[in-house]
PDB file of C-alpha atoms in Angstrom:
ATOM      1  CA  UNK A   1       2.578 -14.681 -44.160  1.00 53.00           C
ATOM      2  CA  UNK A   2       6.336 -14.913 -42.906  1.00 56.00           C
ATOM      3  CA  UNK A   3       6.220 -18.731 -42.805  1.00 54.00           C
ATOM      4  CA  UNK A   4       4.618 -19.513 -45.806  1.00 61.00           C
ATOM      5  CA  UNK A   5       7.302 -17.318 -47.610  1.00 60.00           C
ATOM      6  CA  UNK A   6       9.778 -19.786 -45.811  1.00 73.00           C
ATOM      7  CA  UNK A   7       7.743 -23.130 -46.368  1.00 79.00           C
ATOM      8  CA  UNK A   8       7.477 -23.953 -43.152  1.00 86.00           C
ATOM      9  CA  UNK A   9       4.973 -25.880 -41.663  1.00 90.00           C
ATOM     10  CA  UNK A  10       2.980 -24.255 -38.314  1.00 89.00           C
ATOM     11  CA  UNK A  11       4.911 -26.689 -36.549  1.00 93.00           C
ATOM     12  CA  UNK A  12       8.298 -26.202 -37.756  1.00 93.00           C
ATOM     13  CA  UNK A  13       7.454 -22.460 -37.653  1.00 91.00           C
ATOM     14  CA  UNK A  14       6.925 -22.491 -33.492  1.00 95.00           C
ATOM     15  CA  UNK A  15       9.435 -24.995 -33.258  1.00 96.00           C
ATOM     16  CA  UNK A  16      12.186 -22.418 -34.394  1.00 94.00           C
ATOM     17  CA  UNK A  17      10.883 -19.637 -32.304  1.00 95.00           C
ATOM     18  CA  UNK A  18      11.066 -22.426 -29.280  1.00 97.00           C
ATOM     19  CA  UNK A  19      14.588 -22.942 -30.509  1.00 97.00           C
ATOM     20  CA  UNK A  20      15.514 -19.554 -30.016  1.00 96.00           C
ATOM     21  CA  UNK A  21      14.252 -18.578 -26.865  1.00 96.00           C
ATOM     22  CA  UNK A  22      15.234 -21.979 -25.530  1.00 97.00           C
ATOM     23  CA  UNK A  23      18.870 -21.007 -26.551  1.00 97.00           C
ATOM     24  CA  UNK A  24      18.382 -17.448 -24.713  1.00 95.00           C
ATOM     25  CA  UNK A  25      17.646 -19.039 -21.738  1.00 96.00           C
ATOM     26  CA  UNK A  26      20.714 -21.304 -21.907  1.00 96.00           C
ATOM     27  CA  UNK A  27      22.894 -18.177 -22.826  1.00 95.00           C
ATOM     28  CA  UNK A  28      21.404 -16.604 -19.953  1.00 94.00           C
ATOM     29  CA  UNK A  29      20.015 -14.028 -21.671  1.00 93.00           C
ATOM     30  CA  UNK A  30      16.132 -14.283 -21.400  1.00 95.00           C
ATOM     31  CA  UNK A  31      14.902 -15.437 -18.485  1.00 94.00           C
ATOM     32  CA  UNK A  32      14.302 -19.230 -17.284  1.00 94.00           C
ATOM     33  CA  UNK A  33      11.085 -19.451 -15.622  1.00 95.00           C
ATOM     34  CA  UNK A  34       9.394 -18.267 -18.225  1.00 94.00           C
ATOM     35  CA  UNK A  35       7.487 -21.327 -20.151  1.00 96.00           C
ATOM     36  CA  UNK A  36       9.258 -21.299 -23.535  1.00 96.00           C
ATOM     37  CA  UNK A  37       5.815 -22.922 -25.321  1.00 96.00           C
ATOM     38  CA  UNK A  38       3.502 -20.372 -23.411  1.00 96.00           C
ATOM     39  CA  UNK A  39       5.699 -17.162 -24.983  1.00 96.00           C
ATOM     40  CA  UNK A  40       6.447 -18.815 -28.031  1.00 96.00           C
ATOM     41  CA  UNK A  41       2.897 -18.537 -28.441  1.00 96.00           C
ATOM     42  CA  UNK A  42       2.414 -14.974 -26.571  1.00 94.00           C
ATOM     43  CA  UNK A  43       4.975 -13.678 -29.018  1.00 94.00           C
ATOM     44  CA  UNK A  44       3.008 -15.503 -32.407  1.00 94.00           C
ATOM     45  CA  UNK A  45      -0.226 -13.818 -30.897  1.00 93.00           C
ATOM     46  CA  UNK A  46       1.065 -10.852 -31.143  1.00 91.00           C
ATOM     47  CA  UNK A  47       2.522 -10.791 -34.168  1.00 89.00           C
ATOM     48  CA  UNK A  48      -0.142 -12.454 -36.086  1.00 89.00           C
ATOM     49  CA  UNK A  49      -2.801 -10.255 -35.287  1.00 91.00           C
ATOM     50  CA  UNK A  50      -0.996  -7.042 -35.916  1.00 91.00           C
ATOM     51  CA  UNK A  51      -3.009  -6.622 -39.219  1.00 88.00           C
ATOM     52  CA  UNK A  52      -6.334  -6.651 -37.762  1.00 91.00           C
ATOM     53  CA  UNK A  53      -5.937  -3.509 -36.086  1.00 92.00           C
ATOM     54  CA  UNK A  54      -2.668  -1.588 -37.575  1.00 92.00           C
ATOM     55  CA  UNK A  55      -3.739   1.272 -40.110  1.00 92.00           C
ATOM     56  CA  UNK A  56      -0.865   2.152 -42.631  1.00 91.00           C
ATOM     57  CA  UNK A  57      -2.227   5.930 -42.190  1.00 93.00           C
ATOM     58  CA  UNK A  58      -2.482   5.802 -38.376  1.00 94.00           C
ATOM     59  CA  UNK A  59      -0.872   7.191 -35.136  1.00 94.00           C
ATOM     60  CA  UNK A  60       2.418   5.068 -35.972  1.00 94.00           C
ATOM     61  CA  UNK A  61       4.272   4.009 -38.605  1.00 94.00           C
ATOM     62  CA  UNK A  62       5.633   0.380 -39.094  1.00 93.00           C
ATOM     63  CA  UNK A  63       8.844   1.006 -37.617  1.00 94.00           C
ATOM     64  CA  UNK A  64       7.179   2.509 -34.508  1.00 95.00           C
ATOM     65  CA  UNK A  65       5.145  -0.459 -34.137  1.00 93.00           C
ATOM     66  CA  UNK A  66       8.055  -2.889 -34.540  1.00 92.00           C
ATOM     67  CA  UNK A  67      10.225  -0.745 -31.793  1.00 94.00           C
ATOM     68  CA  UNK A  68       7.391  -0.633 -29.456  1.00 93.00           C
ATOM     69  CA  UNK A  69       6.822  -4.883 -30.584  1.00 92.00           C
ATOM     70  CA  UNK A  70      10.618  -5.200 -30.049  1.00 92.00           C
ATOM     71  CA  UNK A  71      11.040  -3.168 -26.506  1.00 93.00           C
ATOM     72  CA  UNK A  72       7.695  -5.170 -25.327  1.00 91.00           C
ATOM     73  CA  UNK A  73       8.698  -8.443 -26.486  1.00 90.00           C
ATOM     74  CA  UNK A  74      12.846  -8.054 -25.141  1.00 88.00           C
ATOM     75  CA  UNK A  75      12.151  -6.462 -22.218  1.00 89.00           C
ATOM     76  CA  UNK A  76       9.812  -9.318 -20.904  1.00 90.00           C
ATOM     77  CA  UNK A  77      11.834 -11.410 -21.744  1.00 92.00           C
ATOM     78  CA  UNK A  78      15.277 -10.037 -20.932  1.00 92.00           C
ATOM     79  CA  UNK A  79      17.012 -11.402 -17.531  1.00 92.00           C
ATOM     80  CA  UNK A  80      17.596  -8.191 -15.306  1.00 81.00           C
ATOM     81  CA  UNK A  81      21.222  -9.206 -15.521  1.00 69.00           C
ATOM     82  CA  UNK A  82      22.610 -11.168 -18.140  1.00 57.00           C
ATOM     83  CA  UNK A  83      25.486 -13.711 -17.223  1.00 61.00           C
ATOM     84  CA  UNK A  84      28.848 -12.141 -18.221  1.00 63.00           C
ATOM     85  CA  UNK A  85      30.008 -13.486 -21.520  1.00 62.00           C
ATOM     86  CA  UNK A  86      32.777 -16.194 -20.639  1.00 62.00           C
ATOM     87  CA  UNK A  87      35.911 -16.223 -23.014  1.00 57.00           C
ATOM     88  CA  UNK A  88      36.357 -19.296 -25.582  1.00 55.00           C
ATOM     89  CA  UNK A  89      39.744 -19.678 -24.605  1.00 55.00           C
ATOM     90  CA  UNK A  90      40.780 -22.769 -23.219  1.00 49.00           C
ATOM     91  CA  UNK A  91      42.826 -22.822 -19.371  1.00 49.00           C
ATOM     92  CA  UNK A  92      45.911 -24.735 -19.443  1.00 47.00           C
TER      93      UNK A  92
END
């Protein structure tokens, strides 16, 4: 398992993917009335139980599975318009 390989505990391991979707929200990129803990845990689910049904000699192949994982996941979570990137330069 992915977080094992990184020694991370459960918690640590949803507390990063709450990290990062918490930070898309603030970049206005994913969308903000979606409960961070609810798809951190939609998104796990997912994941997690992909080997009790994919077949390495099935339909699709693992990158299929990951695009159609990715284009699922994103688009769900994916504001219909993100907020225009704002430059770093300072006004004077």
């Amino acid at each position: 398992m992915f977080r094992q390989q990184l020694n991370l505990s459960p918690k640590q391991h949803v507390g990063y993917w709450q990290r990062i979707l918490r930070e898309g929200v603030k970049a206005g990129e994913f969308r903000a009335e979606l409960d961070v803990a609810v798809v951190t845990y939609g998104l796990l689910g997912m994941l997690n139980w992909a080997y009790k049904w994919y077949k390495p000699r099935g339909r699709l192949g693992v990158r299929e599975v990951a695009e159609q994982f990715s284009t699922l996941a994103l688009a769900g979570l994916a504001v219909a318009s993100p907020k225009p990137r704002t430059s770093r330069k300072r006004r004077r």
